[in-house]
Coordinates of C-alpha atoms and ligand atoms in Angstrom, one line a residue:
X1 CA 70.3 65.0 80.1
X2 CA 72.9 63.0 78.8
X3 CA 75.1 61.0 81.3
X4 CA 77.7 57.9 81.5
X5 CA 78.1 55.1 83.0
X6 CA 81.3 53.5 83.6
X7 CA 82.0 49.7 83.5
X8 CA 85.2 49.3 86.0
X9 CA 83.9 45.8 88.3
X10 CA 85.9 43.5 86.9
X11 CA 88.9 41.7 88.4
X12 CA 90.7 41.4 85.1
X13 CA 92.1 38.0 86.4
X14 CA 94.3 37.4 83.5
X15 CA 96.5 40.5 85.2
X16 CA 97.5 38.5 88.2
X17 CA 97.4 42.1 90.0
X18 CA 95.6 43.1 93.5
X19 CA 94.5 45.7 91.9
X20 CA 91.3 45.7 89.7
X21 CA 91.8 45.8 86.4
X22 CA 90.6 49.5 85.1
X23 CA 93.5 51.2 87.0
X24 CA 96.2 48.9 85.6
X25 CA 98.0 52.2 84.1
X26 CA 98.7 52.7 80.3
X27 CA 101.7 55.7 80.3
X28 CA 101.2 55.5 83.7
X29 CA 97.6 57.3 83.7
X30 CA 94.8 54.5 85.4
X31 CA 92.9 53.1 82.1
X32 CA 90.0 54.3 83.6
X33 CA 91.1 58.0 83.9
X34 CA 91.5 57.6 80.3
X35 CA 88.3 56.3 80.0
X36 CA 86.9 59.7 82.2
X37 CA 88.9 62.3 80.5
X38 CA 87.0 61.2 77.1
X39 CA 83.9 61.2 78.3
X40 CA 84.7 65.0 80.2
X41 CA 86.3 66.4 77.1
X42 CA 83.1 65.2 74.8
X43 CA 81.0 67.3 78.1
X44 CA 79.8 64.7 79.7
X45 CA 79.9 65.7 83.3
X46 CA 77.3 63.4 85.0
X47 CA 79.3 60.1 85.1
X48 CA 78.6 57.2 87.2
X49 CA 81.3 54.6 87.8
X50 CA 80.1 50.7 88.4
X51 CA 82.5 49.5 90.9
X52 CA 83.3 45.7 91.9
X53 CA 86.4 43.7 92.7
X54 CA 89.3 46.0 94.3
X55 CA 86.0 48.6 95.0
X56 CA 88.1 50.4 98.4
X57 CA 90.9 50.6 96.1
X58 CA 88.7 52.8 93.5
X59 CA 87.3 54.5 95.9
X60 CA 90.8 55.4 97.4
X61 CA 91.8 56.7 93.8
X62 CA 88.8 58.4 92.9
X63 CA 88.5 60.3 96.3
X64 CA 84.7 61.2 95.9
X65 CA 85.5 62.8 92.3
X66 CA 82.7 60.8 91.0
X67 CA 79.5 58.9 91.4
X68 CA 79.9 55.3 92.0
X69 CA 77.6 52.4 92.6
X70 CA 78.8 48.8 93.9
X71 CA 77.8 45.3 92.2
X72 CA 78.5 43.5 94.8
X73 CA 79.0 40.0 92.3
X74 CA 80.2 39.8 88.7
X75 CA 77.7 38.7 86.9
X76 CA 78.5 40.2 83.4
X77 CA 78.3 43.6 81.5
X78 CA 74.2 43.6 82.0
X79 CA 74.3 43.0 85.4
X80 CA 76.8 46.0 85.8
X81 CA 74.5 48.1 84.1
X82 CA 71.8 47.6 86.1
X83 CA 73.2 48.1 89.2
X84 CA 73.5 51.6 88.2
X85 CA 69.6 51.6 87.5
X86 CA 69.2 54.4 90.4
X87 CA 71.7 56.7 88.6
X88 CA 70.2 56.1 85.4
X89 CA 66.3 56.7 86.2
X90 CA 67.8 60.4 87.5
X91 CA 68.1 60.9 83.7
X92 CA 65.7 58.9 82.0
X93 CA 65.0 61.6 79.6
X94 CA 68.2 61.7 78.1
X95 CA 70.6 59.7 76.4
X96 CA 73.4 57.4 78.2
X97 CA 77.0 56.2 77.2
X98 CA 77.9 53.0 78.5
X99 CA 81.9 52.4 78.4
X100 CA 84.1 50.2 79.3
X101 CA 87.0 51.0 81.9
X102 CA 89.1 49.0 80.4
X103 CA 89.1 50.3 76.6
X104 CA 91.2 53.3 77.2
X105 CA 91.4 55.0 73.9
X106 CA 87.6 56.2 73.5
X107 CA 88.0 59.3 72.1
X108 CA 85.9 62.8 72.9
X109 CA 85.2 62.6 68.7
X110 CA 84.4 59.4 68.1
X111 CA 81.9 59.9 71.3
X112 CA 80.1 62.9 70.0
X113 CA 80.1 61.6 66.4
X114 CA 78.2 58.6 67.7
X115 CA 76.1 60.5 69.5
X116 CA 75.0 62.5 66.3
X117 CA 74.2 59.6 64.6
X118 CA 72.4 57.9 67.6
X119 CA 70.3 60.9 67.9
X120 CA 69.4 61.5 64.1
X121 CA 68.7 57.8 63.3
X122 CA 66.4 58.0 66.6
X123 CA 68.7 54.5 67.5
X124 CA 67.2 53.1 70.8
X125 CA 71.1 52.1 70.9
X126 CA 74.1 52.9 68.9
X127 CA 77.3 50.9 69.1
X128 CA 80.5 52.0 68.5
X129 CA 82.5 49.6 66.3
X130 CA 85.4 49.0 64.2
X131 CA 87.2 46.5 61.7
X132 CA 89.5 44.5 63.2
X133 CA 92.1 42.6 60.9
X134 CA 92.3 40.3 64.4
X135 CA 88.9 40.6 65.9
X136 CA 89.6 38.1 68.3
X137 CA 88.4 38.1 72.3
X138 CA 85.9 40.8 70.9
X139 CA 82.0 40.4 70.1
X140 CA 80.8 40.6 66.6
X141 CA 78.6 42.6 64.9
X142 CA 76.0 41.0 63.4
X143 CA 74.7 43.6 60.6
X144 CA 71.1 44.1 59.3
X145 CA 69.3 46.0 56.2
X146 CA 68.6 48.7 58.6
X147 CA 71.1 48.8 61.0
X148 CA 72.1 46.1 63.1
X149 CA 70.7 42.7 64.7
X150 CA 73.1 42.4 67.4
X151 CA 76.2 41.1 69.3
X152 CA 77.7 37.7 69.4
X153 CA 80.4 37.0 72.2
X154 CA 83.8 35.1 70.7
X155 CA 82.8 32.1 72.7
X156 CA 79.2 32.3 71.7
X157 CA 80.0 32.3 68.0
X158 CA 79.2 30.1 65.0
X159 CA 82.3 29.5 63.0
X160 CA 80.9 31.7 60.4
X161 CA 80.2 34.8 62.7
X162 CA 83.6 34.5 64.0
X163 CA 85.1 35.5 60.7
X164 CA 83.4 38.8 61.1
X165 CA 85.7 41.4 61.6
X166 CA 83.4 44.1 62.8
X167 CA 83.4 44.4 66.7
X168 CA 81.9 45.7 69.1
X169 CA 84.0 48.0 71.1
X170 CA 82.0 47.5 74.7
X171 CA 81.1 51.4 74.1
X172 CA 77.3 52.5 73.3
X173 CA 75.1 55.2 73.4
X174 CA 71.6 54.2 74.6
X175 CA 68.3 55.8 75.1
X176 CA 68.1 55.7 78.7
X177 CA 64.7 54.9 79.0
X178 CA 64.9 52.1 76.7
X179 CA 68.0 51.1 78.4
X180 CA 66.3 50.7 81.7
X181 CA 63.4 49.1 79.9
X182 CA 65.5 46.1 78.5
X183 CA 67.9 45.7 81.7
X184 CA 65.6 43.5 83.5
X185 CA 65.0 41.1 80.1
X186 CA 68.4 39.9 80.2
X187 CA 68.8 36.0 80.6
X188 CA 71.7 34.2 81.4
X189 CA 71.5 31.6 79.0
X190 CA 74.8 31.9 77.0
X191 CA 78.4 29.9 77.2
X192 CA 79.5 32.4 80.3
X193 CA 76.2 32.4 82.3
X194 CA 76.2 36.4 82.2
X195 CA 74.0 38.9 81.6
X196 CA 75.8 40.1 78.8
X197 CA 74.5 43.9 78.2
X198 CA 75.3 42.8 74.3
X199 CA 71.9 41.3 74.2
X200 CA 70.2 44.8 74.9
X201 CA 70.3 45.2 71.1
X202 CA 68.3 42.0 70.3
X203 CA 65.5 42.5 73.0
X204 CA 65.4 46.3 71.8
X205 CA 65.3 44.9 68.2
X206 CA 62.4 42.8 69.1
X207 CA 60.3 45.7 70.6
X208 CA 60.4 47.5 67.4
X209 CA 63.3 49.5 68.0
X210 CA 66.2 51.2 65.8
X211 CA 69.6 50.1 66.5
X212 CA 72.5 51.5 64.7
X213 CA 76.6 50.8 64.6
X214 CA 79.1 54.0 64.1
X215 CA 82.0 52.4 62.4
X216 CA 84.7 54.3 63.7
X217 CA 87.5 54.2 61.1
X218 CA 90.4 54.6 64.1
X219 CA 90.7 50.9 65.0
X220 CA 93.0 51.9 67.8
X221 CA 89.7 54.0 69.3
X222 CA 88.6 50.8 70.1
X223 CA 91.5 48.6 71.9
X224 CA 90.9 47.2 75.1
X225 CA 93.1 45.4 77.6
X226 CA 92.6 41.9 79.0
X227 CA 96.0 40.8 79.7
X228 CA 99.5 42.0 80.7
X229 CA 100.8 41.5 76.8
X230 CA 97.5 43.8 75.6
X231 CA 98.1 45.9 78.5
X232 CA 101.4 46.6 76.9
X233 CA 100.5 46.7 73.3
X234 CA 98.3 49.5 74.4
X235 CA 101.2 51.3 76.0
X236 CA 103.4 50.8 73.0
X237 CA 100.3 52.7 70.7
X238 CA 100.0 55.0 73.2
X239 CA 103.2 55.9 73.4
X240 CA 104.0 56.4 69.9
X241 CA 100.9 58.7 69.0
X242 CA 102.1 61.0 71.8
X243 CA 105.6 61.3 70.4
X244 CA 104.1 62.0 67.5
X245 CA 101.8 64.5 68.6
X246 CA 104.9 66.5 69.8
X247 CA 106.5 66.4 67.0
X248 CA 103.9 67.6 65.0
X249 CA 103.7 70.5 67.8
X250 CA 107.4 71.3 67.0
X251 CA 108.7 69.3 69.7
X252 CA 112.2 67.9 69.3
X253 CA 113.6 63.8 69.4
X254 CA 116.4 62.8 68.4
X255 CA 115.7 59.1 69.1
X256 CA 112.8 57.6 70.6
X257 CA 114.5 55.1 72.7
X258 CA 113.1 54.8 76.3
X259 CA 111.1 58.1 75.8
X260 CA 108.2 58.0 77.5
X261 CA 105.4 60.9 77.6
X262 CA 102.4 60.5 79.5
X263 CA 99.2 62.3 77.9
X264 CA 99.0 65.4 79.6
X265 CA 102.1 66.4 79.7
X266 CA 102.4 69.6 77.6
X267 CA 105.9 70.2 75.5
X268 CA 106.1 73.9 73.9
X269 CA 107.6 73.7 70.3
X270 CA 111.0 73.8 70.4
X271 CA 111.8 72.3 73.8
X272 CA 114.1 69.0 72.8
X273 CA 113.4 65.2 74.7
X274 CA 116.8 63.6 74.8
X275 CA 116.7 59.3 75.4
X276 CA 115.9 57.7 78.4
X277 CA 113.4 60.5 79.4
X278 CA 110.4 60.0 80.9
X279 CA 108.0 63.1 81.3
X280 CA 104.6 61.8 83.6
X281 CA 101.5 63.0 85.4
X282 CA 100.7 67.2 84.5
X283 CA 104.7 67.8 83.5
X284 CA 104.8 70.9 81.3
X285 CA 108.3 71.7 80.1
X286 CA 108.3 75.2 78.4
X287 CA 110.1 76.5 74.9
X288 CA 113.6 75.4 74.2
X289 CA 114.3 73.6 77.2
X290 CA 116.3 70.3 76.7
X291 CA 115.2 67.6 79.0
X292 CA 117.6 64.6 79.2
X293 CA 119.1 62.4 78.5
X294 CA 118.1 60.0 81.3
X295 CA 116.1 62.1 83.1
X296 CA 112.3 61.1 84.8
X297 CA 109.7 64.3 85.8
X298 CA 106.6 63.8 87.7
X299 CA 104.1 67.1 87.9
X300 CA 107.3 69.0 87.2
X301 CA 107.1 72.4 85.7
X302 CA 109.9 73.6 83.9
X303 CA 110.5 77.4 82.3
X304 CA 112.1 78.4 79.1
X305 CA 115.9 77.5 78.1
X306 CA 116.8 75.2 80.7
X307 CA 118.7 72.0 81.0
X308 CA 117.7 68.8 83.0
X309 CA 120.5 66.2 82.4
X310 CA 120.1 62.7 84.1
X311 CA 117.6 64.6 86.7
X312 CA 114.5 62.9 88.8
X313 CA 112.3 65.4 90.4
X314 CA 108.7 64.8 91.1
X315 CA 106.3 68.0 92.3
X316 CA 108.7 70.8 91.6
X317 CA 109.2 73.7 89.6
X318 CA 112.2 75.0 87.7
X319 CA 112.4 78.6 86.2
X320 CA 114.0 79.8 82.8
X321 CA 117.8 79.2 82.1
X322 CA 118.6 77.2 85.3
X323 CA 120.8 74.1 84.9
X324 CA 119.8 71.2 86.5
X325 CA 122.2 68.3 86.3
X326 CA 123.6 66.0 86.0
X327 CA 122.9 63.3 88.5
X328 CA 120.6 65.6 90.3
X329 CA 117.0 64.8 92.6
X330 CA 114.6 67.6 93.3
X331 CA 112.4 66.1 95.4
X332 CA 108.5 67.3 95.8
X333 CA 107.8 71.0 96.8
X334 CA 111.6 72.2 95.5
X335 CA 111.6 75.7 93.2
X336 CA 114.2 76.4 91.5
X337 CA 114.3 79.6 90.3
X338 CA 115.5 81.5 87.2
X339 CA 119.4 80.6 86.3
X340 CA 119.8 78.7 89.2
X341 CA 122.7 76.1 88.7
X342 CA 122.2 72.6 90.3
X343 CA 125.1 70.5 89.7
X344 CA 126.3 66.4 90.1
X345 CA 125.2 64.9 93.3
X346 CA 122.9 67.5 94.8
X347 CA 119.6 66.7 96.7
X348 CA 117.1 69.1 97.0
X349 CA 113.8 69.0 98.9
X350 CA 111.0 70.8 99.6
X351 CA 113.4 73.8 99.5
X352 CA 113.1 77.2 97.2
X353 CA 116.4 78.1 95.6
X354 CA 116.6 81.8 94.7
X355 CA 117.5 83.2 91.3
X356 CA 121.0 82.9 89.9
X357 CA 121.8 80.7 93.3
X358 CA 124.4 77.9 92.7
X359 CA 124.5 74.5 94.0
X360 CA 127.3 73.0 92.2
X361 CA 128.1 69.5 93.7
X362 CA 127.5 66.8 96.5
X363 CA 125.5 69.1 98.5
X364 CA 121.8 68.3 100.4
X365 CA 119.1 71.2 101.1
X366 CA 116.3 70.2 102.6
X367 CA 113.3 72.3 104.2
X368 CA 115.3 75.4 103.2
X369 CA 114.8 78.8 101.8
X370 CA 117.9 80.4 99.7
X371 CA 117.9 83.9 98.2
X372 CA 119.3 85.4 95.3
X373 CA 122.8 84.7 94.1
X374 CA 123.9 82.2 97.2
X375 CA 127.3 80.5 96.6
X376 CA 127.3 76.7 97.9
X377 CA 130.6 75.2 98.5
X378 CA 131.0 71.0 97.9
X379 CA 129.4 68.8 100.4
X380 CA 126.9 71.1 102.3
X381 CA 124.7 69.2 104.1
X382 CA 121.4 70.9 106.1
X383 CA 120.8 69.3 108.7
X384 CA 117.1 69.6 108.9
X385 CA 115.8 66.5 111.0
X386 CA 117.1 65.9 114.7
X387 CA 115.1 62.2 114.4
X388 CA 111.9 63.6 115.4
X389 CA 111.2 67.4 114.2
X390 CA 111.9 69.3 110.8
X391 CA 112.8 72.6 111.1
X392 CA 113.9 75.1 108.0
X393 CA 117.2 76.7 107.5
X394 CA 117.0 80.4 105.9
X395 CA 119.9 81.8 103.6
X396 CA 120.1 85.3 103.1
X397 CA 120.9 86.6 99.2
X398 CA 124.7 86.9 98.0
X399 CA 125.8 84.0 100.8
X400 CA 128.3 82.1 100.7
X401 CA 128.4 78.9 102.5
X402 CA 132.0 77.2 102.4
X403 CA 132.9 74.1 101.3
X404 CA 131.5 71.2 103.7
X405 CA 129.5 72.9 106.0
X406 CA 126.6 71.4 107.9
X407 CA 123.9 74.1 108.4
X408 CA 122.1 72.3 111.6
X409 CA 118.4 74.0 111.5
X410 CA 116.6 75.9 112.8
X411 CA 119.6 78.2 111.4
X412 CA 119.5 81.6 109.5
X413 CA 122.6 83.0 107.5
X414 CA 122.1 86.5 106.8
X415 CA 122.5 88.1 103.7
X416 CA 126.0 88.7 101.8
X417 CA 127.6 86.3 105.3
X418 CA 130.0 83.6 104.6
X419 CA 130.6 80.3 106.8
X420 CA 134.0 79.2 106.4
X421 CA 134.9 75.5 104.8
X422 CA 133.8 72.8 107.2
X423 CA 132.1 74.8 109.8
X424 CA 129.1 73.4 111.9
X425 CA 126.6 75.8 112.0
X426 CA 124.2 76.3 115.2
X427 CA 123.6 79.6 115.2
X428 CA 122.4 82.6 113.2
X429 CA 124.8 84.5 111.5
X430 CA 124.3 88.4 111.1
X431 CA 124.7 90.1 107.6
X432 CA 127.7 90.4 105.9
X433 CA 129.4 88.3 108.9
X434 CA 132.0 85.2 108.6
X435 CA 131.2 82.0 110.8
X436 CA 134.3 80.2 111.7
X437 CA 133.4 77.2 113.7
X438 CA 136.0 74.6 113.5
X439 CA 139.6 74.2 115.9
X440 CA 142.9 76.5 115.4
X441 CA 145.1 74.4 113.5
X442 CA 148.2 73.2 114.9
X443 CA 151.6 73.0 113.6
X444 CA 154.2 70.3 114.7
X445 CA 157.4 70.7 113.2
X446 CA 159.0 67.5 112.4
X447 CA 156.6 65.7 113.8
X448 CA 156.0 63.3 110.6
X449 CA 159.8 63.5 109.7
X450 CA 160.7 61.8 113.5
X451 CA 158.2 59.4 113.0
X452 CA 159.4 57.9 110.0
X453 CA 162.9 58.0 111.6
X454 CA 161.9 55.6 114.3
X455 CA 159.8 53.2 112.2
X456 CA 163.5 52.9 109.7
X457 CA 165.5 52.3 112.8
X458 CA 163.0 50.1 114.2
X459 CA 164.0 47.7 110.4
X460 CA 167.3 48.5 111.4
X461 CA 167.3 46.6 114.4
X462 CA 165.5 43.4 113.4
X463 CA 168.1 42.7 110.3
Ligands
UD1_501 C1 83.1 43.2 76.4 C2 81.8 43.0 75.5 C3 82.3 42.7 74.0 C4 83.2 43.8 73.6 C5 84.4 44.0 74.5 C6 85.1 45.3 74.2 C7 80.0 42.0 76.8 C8 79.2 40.8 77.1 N1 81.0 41.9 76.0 O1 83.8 41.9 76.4 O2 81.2 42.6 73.2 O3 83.7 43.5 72.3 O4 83.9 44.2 75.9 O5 86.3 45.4 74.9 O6 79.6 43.1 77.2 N2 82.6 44.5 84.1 C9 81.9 44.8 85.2 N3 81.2 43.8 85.8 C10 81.0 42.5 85.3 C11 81.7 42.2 84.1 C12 82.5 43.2 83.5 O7 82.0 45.9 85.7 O8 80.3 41.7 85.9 C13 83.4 45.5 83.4 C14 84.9 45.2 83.3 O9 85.5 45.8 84.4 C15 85.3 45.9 82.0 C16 84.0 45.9 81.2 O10 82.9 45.7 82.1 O11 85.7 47.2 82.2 C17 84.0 44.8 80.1 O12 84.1 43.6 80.7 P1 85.0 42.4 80.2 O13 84.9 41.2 81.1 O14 86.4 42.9 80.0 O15 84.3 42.1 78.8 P2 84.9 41.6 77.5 O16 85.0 40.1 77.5 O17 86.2 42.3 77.1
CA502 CA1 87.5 43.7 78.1

């Protein structure tokens, strides 16, 4: 059966980060999520991933999603492989991928294209290349009458080889049993003092073996990261073929400044990105919606026909026609249902808003649940957390809650009540009831006007 293995040990020291190199993000998905997707969306399910420096941090973000296997030193591409012999003899019969979790555009096509020709050339190993104009940092592909004869590292080149453009894009497809047969013939007699797995191809070549190169004509298919500057040249490509993959779909830009789109964010045609918008993680904003300007959305689902102006909300949903903005946060676990108005200044957490509910300005819900048609006045404020518990404050459909009130949970307001304008709310309030809670205002005539009279006479008496 075929199967992958996944390069991801390295420390990627020219990143200066703590964290190893393959989850360095490119549109903020982990390179080596990239790297997984591919090989999943080509249906490649048994994957194993070689783990090394940062290996608690991997494991953190993989969570037990996926085989992994630890080299415990970095000894070089070879050396990785092998450690994930074990995994390997499981499927000896088949053929393997090896990729590298650091080269995050592999593609699902360019992977089962290779694999065709790998299998009908009856290739012992198939690299996947491409022409570079600026094949530097890369290993070159040194070609034969039949195929190829192998893989020189940059800093084991002649200066002839390095003019080669061809590379080698760290990505192969190998018969496993040859693979495993060739792992333990690697020396580490080259400029680095690694077992480079490059030098596979030679050994194979010298036991009689084919081995084949599929020139991939996408050059970008092939990009890798080894510094913060390629790290962001791969962002900047990124970014740009996802723009322009919504476009295509009918999505609408009118600039593309600061817009950011991670790739699995889906746009339905028609829905319009405004500047300064940055749509992340498994974001799916639905038809005719106009998000922005300004406005960032982690996992946020949003329905049909809705604004979000100048909006951050992160693990929330928003129905059709509701108005979000601006200056608004939803923060995770908030629904916001159909035609639901959120305006300036509002907060909102981990709270459901009922349809046609407004929440006009400078108001916080937290930990609340608001039916249909609820009125907020300025500056409500629940007061969900007395410093140790969080309790929920319910809100009956067709409320109104007055101007600066503080609803202090665990509170219910019935259905069609009203609180009047700067009430402090303790207790329930029956339907269709008004809760005053504030003292009788008092009247002193002439107070003010006898004031000022002394404070005059007062000047008076000092001239
Ligand atoms: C490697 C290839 C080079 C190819 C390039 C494509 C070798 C010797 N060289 O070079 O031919 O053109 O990729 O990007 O294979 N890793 C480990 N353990 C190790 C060393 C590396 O797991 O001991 C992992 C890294 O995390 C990385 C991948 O293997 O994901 C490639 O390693 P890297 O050091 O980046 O190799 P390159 O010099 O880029
Ligand atoms: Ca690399």
């Amino acid at each position: 059966m075929n199967n992958a293995v996944i390069l991801a040990g390295g420390m990627g020291k020219r990143m200066k980060s703590d964290k190893p190199k393959v989850l360095l993000e490119v549109l903020g998905k982990p390179m080596l999520q990239w790297v997984i997707d591919a090989c999943n969306d080509a249906g490649i399910s048994n994957i194993c991933v070689v783990k090394g420096y940062g290996a608690d941090m991997l494991d953190e973000y993989l969570l037990g999603s996926l085989r992994t296997v630890l080299q415990p030193e970095r000894l070089g591409t070879g050396h990785a492989v092998s450690c994930a012999s074990c995994f390997l003899e499981e499927f000896s019969d088949g053929n393997t991928l090896i990729a590298c979790g650091d080269s995050p555009f592999i593609d699902p096509e360019t992977i089962k294209s290779s694999l065709e020709l790998h299998i009908a050339s009856k290739s012992a190993v198939t690299v996947i290349t491409a022409c570079l104009d600026n094949p530097r940092g890369y290993g070159r592909i040194i070609r034969s009458e039949d195929g190829i004869e192998g893989i020189v590292e940059e800093k084991d080149c002649s200066d002839s080889q390095r003019k080669i453009n061809e590379i080698s894009s760290g990505c192969y497809w190998f018969n496993t049993k040859k693979l495993l047969e060739a792992l333990p013939r690697l020396q580490r007699n080259n400029s680095q003092g690694e077992y480079y797995l490059t030098d596979t191809i030679s050994i194979l070549k010298s036991d009689g073996c084919v081995a084949q190169a599929y020139l991939s004509d996408n050059q970008d298919s092939v990009l890798g990261a080894n510094d913060r500057a390629g790290l962001l040249k791969l962002n900047d490509i990124a970014r740009m073929k996802v723009i322009f993959k919504h476009l295509e779909a009918g999505v609408e830009l009118i600039s593309t400044d600061a817009v950011t789109i991670s790739p699995d964010v889906k746009i339905a045609p028609g829905a319009k990105i405004l500047p300064g918008s940055m749509l992340m993680g498994k974001t799916i904003i639905g038809r005719d919606s106009v998000i922005g300007p300004n406005t960032r959305l982690l996992n946020v689902t949003v329905g049909e026909r809705s604004t979000l102006d100048n909006v951050v909300a992160t693990d929330s949903r928003v129905g059709s026609d509701a108005k979000i903005g601006p200056f608004v946060q939803l923060r995770p676990g908030s629904v916001i249902a159909d035609k639901a108005h959120i305006g300036n200044f509002v907060e909102i957490k981990n709270s459901a808003i009922g349809k046609g509910s407004s929440v006009s300005h400078l108001t916080y819900i937290g930990d609340s649940d608001v039916g249909k048609n609820v009125n907020f006045g300025c500056g409500t404020v629940t007061v969900n957390y007395d410093g140790s518990v969080k309790s929920r404050c319910e809100i009956g459909d067709n409320a109104f809650i007055g101007c600066n009130t503080n609803l202090v949970a665990p509170v219910k307001i019935g259905e069609a009540a009203y609180t009047a304008a700067g009430s402090t709310i303790t207790k329930d309030v029956p339907d269709g009831a008004l809760a005053i809670e504030r003292g009788t205002q008092v009247i002193k005539e002439d107070y003010a006007k006898q004031k000022l009279k002394r404070h005059l006479d007062k000047g008076k008496a000092l001239d």
